[in-house]
Amino acid sequence: MIEEIKYSLQNIKHRKLRSFLTMLSIMIGITAIYAIMSFGMGINNYVNELAQEMGTDKLWISPKSAGVPGMDDNFYLTEEDMDFVSKINGVDKISAWYIGVAEVEHRDERKYNFLAGLNPEDSEFVEELATIEVISGRRLKKGDLKKAVLGYNYMEEDKIFRRRVRLGDKIEINEEKFEVVGFYSEVGNPQDDGNIYLTMEGYESLYPDQEGKYGALMLSSAGGVDPRDLAEKIEDKLRKFKDQEEGKEDFFVQSFEDVIETFGAIFSVIVGVLILVALVSVVVASVNIMNTMYTA
C-alpha cells in the first residue's frame, strides 16, 4: 500500500500539468453544481421574501385575451364587475387598474412603456401589492389630472432616457404634457421600474373611449379567509353574474399564493435540469480524464 501511494505521488510530481488539469476539471464540475444549487436557493429565498412583503392574501382578476392580460381593448372588466366582487363575503379591499402602453417623450427622446391608471385613494394598497414606495416627491392625489409618478429607472441616466427625469419636469405622454410629481422605489426589473402611474382621470383624458374598461381588479382577502378558496368563490359567482358557461369565462381569478407555487414548481424543474446537465458534464469529464490517464 505504501509503495502504491509513493508511486501515485511520484506520478503526480512528474506529470504536474496533467495532474493540475485533472484536479481543475473536477473542481470546475463541483463548483458548477454548487453554483447552480446556490442560485436556486437564492431565487427561492427571494420569492419567499417577496411573498412576505406582498402578503399571500392578495388576488387579482384579469380579462382573458390572446395577448398580455389587461392589454387588449376588446377584453376588460367593468365598474359593475368590481361592485359585484366587492360585495362577495371574504373580500377585504379592492382596486381597479387601467393598463396600457403609451408613447413617452422627454427632451426629444421617445420610448414606449407601460402606463397604469389608478385611484389615488388606493395608493397605499397598490404600493403594498407592487412592493414599492415613493422615495422622491409625493403620491398621486385626487385632482391630479396632468400629474404622473414614475418608476425608479426614470431617475437614472441611460436607463429609460439618456438624461434622468427630475421632479417638476414635464414629460409628454401620447403628446400631452404631464408634470412629474414623484418617483417610486426600485423593484429590480426593467418593466416595473419603467412604469408610469396616473390617476384614473389622467388615464381617461388620454383614452376617453376606455373609460370604465379596466385591465385588472386587485383585491385582498379578509382575515381568516383562505385566498385560494376565495378565488374559487369569486370565479364561480362572477361567472354566474356575467351569465357565462364554466370554462368559457372571459376572465380569470388568481391568488398570489398560486402564482408563487407555480413559479416555484417551474423553477425547481429548471434548476433540476441544470444540475443534471452539470452532473453529466462531470461524468463525461471524469471518463475523459480516466481514459487519458490510462493511455498515458
Short mmCIF file of C-alpha atoms in Angstrom, two decimals:
data_model
loop_
_atom_site.label_atom_id
_atom_site.label_comp_id
_atom_site.label_asym_id
_atom_site.label_seq_id
_atom_site.Cartn_x
_atom_site.Cartn_y
_atom_site.Cartn_z
CA MET A 1 0.00 0.00 0.00
CA ILE A 2 2.80 2.42 0.91
CA GLU A 3 4.59 1.67 -2.35
CA GLU A 4 1.42 2.37 -4.32
CA ILE A 5 0.96 5.71 -2.57
CA LYS A 6 4.59 6.63 -3.28
CA TYR A 7 4.13 5.64 -6.92
CA SER A 8 0.99 7.80 -7.20
CA LEU A 9 2.74 10.80 -5.64
CA GLN A 10 5.69 10.38 -7.99
CA ASN A 11 3.32 10.30 -10.98
CA ILE A 12 1.66 13.50 -9.78
CA LYS A 13 5.07 15.12 -9.31
CA HIS A 14 6.36 14.12 -12.75
CA ARG A 15 3.12 14.96 -14.53
CA LYS A 16 2.36 18.30 -12.88
CA LEU A 17 0.42 19.81 -15.77
CA ARG A 18 -1.72 16.72 -16.29
CA SER A 19 -2.39 16.44 -12.56
CA PHE A 20 -3.27 20.13 -12.36
CA LEU A 21 -5.70 19.89 -15.29
CA THR A 22 -7.29 16.77 -13.77
CA MET A 23 -7.92 18.49 -10.44
CA LEU A 24 -9.08 21.66 -12.21
CA SER A 25 -11.67 19.69 -14.21
CA ILE A 26 -13.03 18.08 -11.06
CA MET A 27 -13.14 21.41 -9.20
CA ILE A 28 -14.92 23.16 -12.08
CA GLY A 29 -17.58 20.44 -12.16
CA ILE A 30 -18.16 20.57 -8.41
CA THR A 31 -18.21 24.39 -8.44
CA ALA A 32 -20.76 24.42 -11.28
CA ILE A 33 -23.13 22.17 -9.34
CA TYR A 34 -22.68 24.22 -6.17
CA ALA A 35 -23.26 27.49 -8.06
CA ILE A 36 -26.49 26.21 -9.65
CA MET A 37 -27.81 24.96 -6.30
CA SER A 38 -26.90 28.27 -4.63
CA PHE A 39 -28.63 30.18 -7.42
CA GLY A 40 -31.76 28.10 -6.98
CA MET A 41 -31.77 28.63 -3.21
CA GLY A 42 -31.22 32.36 -3.69
CA ILE A 43 -34.18 32.69 -6.06
CA ASN A 44 -36.33 30.63 -3.69
CA ASN A 45 -35.42 32.91 -0.77
CA TYR A 46 -36.16 35.99 -2.88
CA VAL A 47 -39.60 34.68 -3.82
CA ASN A 48 -40.37 33.89 -0.16
CA GLU A 49 -39.31 37.38 0.90
CA LEU A 50 -41.42 38.89 -1.87
CA ALA A 51 -44.40 36.83 -0.74
CA GLN A 52 -43.97 38.12 2.81
CA GLU A 53 -43.77 41.72 1.62
CA MET A 54 -46.81 41.47 -0.65
CA GLY A 55 -48.76 39.14 1.57
CA THR A 56 -50.30 35.91 0.34
CA ASP A 57 -53.77 37.35 0.92
CA LYS A 58 -53.67 39.18 -2.43
CA LEU A 59 -55.66 38.18 -5.52
CA TRP A 60 -56.33 39.67 -8.91
CA ILE A 61 -58.90 39.35 -11.63
CA SER A 62 -57.89 39.89 -15.24
CA PRO A 63 -59.78 39.65 -18.52
CA LYS A 64 -58.80 36.76 -20.76
CA SER A 65 -57.25 37.77 -24.05
CA ALA A 66 -54.94 36.46 -26.76
CA GLY A 67 -52.13 38.76 -25.63
CA VAL A 68 -50.99 40.17 -22.29
CA PRO A 69 -53.91 40.15 -19.80
CA GLY A 70 -55.43 43.61 -19.44
CA MET A 71 -53.77 44.97 -22.59
CA ASP A 72 -56.43 44.04 -25.16
CA ASP A 73 -59.05 46.78 -25.59
CA ASN A 74 -61.65 44.17 -26.56
CA PHE A 75 -61.39 42.36 -23.22
CA TYR A 76 -61.93 44.27 -19.99
CA LEU A 77 -63.64 44.35 -16.60
CA THR A 78 -66.29 46.91 -15.69
CA GLU A 79 -67.38 49.02 -12.75
CA GLU A 80 -70.33 46.63 -12.34
CA ASP A 81 -67.89 43.70 -12.09
CA MET A 82 -65.92 45.49 -9.37
CA ASP A 83 -69.05 46.45 -7.40
CA PHE A 84 -70.28 42.85 -7.54
CA VAL A 85 -66.96 41.36 -6.43
CA SER A 86 -66.57 43.89 -3.60
CA LYS A 87 -69.79 42.57 -2.03
CA ILE A 88 -68.68 38.93 -2.01
CA ASN A 89 -68.15 37.67 1.52
CA GLY A 90 -64.42 37.38 2.27
CA VAL A 91 -63.25 40.29 0.10
CA ASP A 92 -61.50 42.99 2.12
CA LYS A 93 -60.05 45.64 -0.23
CA ILE A 94 -60.49 46.00 -3.98
CA SER A 95 -58.98 48.37 -6.51
CA ALA A 96 -59.38 48.76 -10.28
CA TRP A 97 -56.49 49.48 -12.65
CA TYR A 98 -56.30 50.79 -16.15
CA ILE A 99 -53.39 49.19 -18.02
CA GLY A 100 -51.95 50.28 -21.34
CA VAL A 101 -48.86 51.16 -23.35
CA ALA A 102 -48.09 54.76 -24.21
CA GLU A 103 -45.53 56.81 -26.10
CA VAL A 104 -43.44 58.80 -23.64
CA GLU A 105 -41.26 61.73 -24.67
CA HIS A 106 -38.61 63.58 -22.67
CA ARG A 107 -36.24 66.10 -24.23
CA ASP A 108 -36.86 64.87 -27.78
CA GLU A 109 -36.38 61.20 -26.85
CA ARG A 110 -39.32 58.85 -27.33
CA LYS A 111 -39.95 55.49 -25.71
CA TYR A 112 -42.90 53.14 -25.27
CA ASN A 113 -43.64 51.98 -21.74
CA PHE A 114 -46.44 50.59 -19.61
CA LEU A 115 -48.99 53.03 -18.26
CA ALA A 116 -51.23 52.43 -15.23
CA GLY A 117 -54.25 54.43 -14.16
CA LEU A 118 -55.30 54.05 -10.54
CA ASN A 119 -57.49 55.55 -7.85
CA PRO A 120 -55.27 57.80 -5.65
CA GLU A 121 -57.26 56.72 -2.60
CA ASP A 122 -55.94 53.19 -3.18
CA SER A 123 -52.28 54.26 -3.42
CA GLU A 124 -51.19 52.51 -0.21
CA PHE A 125 -52.87 49.27 -1.28
CA VAL A 126 -51.29 49.47 -4.73
CA GLU A 127 -47.84 50.15 -3.24
CA GLU A 128 -48.21 47.18 -0.89
CA LEU A 129 -49.21 44.96 -3.78
CA ALA A 130 -46.37 46.14 -6.04
CA THR A 131 -43.84 46.30 -3.14
CA ILE A 132 -42.94 49.91 -3.95
CA GLU A 133 -42.90 53.20 -2.08
CA VAL A 134 -42.43 56.83 -3.01
CA ILE A 135 -38.77 57.74 -2.48
CA SER A 136 -38.85 61.20 -4.03
CA GLY A 137 -41.71 63.66 -4.32
CA ARG A 138 -45.22 62.54 -3.44
CA ARG A 139 -48.01 60.15 -4.30
CA LEU A 140 -50.79 60.93 -6.71
CA LYS A 141 -53.79 62.63 -5.13
CA LYS A 142 -57.35 63.41 -6.10
CA GLY A 143 -57.48 66.09 -8.78
CA ASP A 144 -54.07 65.26 -10.29
CA LEU A 145 -55.30 65.31 -13.87
CA LYS A 146 -51.96 66.08 -15.54
CA LYS A 147 -49.56 64.69 -12.92
CA ALA A 148 -47.52 61.49 -13.04
CA VAL A 149 -45.44 59.33 -10.71
CA LEU A 150 -42.68 57.40 -12.46
CA GLY A 151 -40.83 54.16 -11.86
CA TYR A 152 -37.30 54.14 -10.49
CA ASN A 153 -35.42 53.89 -13.80
CA TYR A 154 -36.55 57.34 -14.92
CA MET A 155 -34.34 58.78 -12.17
CA GLU A 156 -31.26 57.15 -13.66
CA GLU A 157 -29.26 58.20 -16.71
CA ASP A 158 -29.27 55.86 -19.72
CA LYS A 159 -31.94 53.59 -18.25
CA ILE A 160 -35.04 54.95 -19.98
CA PHE A 161 -33.72 58.21 -21.40
CA ARG A 162 -30.16 59.44 -21.81
CA ARG A 163 -30.84 62.17 -19.27
CA ARG A 164 -32.52 61.49 -15.97
CA VAL A 165 -36.00 62.85 -15.32
CA ARG A 166 -36.31 65.18 -12.32
CA LEU A 167 -39.15 66.27 -10.07
CA GLY A 168 -41.10 69.05 -11.74
CA ASP A 169 -40.04 68.03 -15.25
CA LYS A 170 -42.69 67.85 -17.93
CA ILE A 171 -42.95 64.67 -19.96
CA GLU A 172 -45.24 64.06 -22.91
CA ILE A 173 -47.49 61.02 -22.86
CA ASN A 174 -49.19 60.48 -26.20
CA GLU A 175 -48.26 64.10 -26.99
CA GLU A 176 -49.93 65.51 -23.85
CA LYS A 177 -47.83 67.13 -21.14
CA PHE A 178 -47.73 65.73 -17.61
CA GLU A 179 -45.76 67.05 -14.63
CA VAL A 180 -43.63 64.56 -12.71
CA VAL A 181 -44.54 64.76 -9.00
CA GLY A 182 -42.87 61.62 -7.64
CA PHE A 183 -40.73 58.55 -8.15
CA TYR A 184 -41.22 55.03 -6.86
CA SER A 185 -38.55 52.81 -5.34
CA GLU A 186 -36.68 50.21 -7.35
CA VAL A 187 -38.41 46.88 -7.99
CA GLY A 188 -35.49 45.25 -9.77
CA ASN A 189 -36.81 44.53 -13.24
CA PRO A 190 -36.86 46.94 -16.21
CA GLN A 191 -40.58 46.58 -16.89
CA ASP A 192 -41.84 47.54 -13.42
CA ASP A 193 -39.15 50.18 -12.96
CA GLY A 194 -40.22 51.74 -16.27
CA ASN A 195 -43.91 52.04 -15.38
CA ILE A 196 -45.80 55.34 -15.41
CA TYR A 197 -48.61 55.91 -12.91
CA LEU A 198 -51.50 58.33 -13.47
CA THR A 199 -54.80 58.95 -11.76
CA MET A 200 -57.80 57.34 -13.38
CA GLU A 201 -58.89 60.75 -14.61
CA GLY A 202 -55.47 61.33 -16.11
CA TYR A 203 -55.59 57.99 -17.91
CA GLU A 204 -59.12 58.65 -19.16
CA SER A 205 -58.02 62.01 -20.56
CA LEU A 206 -55.62 60.10 -22.82
CA TYR A 207 -58.04 57.28 -23.66
CA PRO A 208 -61.61 58.62 -23.32
CA ASP A 209 -63.04 55.59 -25.12
CA GLN A 210 -61.56 53.32 -22.41
CA GLU A 211 -63.41 54.93 -19.51
CA GLY A 212 -64.75 52.24 -17.18
CA LYS A 213 -62.94 49.44 -19.05
CA TYR A 214 -60.43 48.13 -16.52
CA GLY A 215 -57.40 45.99 -17.25
CA ALA A 216 -57.36 44.35 -13.81
CA LEU A 217 -59.00 44.24 -10.40
CA MET A 218 -56.66 43.83 -7.43
CA LEU A 219 -58.06 42.67 -4.11
CA SER A 220 -57.16 41.22 -0.74
CA SER A 221 -58.93 38.60 1.34
CA ALA A 222 -60.29 39.33 4.79
CA GLY A 223 -58.53 37.92 7.85
CA GLY A 224 -59.04 34.19 8.30
CA VAL A 225 -60.17 33.68 4.70
CA ASP A 226 -58.15 31.31 2.51
CA PRO A 227 -57.22 33.24 -0.68
CA ARG A 228 -57.48 30.10 -2.83
CA ASP A 229 -60.97 29.32 -1.58
CA LEU A 230 -61.93 32.94 -2.12
CA ALA A 231 -60.56 32.85 -5.68
CA GLU A 232 -62.76 29.83 -6.47
CA LYS A 233 -65.78 31.52 -4.91
CA ILE A 234 -65.22 34.74 -6.86
CA GLU A 235 -64.78 32.84 -10.12
CA ASP A 236 -67.99 30.89 -9.56
CA LYS A 237 -70.11 33.89 -8.52
CA LEU A 238 -68.72 36.28 -11.13
CA ARG A 239 -69.29 33.70 -13.88
CA LYS A 240 -72.95 33.44 -12.87
CA PHE A 241 -73.24 37.22 -12.58
CA LYS A 242 -71.92 37.61 -16.13
CA ASP A 243 -74.11 34.69 -17.31
CA GLN A 244 -71.22 32.71 -18.75
CA GLU A 245 -70.61 28.98 -19.08
CA GLU A 246 -68.00 27.24 -16.97
CA GLY A 247 -64.77 27.02 -18.92
CA LYS A 248 -65.83 29.84 -21.25
CA GLU A 249 -65.32 32.76 -18.87
CA ASP A 250 -63.88 35.98 -20.29
CA PHE A 251 -61.85 36.49 -17.09
CA PHE A 252 -59.65 34.57 -14.68
CA VAL A 253 -59.05 34.85 -10.95
CA GLN A 254 -55.69 34.03 -9.42
CA SER A 255 -54.25 34.25 -5.93
CA PHE A 256 -50.68 35.32 -5.33
CA GLU A 257 -50.17 32.07 -3.44
CA ASP A 258 -50.99 30.13 -6.63
CA VAL A 259 -48.52 32.23 -8.61
CA ILE A 260 -45.75 31.59 -6.08
CA GLU A 261 -46.46 27.86 -6.13
CA THR A 262 -46.49 27.73 -9.94
CA PHE A 263 -43.30 29.75 -10.19
CA GLY A 264 -41.61 27.55 -7.59
CA ALA A 265 -42.57 24.37 -9.43
CA ILE A 266 -41.33 25.68 -12.79
CA PHE A 267 -38.10 26.97 -11.32
CA SER A 268 -37.46 23.70 -9.46
CA VAL A 269 -37.69 21.84 -12.79
CA ILE A 270 -35.29 24.31 -14.44
CA VAL A 271 -32.75 24.05 -11.61
CA GLY A 272 -33.08 20.25 -11.64
CA VAL A 273 -32.35 20.12 -15.37
CA LEU A 274 -29.32 22.40 -14.97
CA ILE A 275 -27.96 20.25 -12.14
CA LEU A 276 -28.49 17.13 -14.26
CA VAL A 277 -26.60 18.73 -17.16
CA ALA A 278 -23.77 19.68 -14.80
CA LEU A 279 -23.62 16.14 -13.40
CA VAL A 280 -23.49 14.65 -16.90
CA SER A 281 -20.68 17.08 -17.75
CA VAL A 282 -18.75 15.98 -14.66
CA VAL A 283 -19.21 12.29 -15.55
CA VAL A 284 -18.08 12.88 -19.14
CA ALA A 285 -15.06 14.86 -17.94
CA SER A 286 -14.20 12.10 -15.45
CA VAL A 287 -14.34 9.43 -18.18
CA ASN A 288 -12.09 11.53 -20.42
CA ILE A 289 -9.63 12.04 -17.58
CA MET A 290 -9.57 8.31 -16.79
CA ASN A 291 -9.07 7.50 -20.46
CA THR A 292 -6.21 9.99 -20.73
CA MET A 293 -4.50 8.66 -17.60
CA TYR A 294 -4.96 5.06 -18.71
CA THR A 295 -3.44 5.63 -22.15
CA ALA A 296 -0.59 7.80 -20.82
#
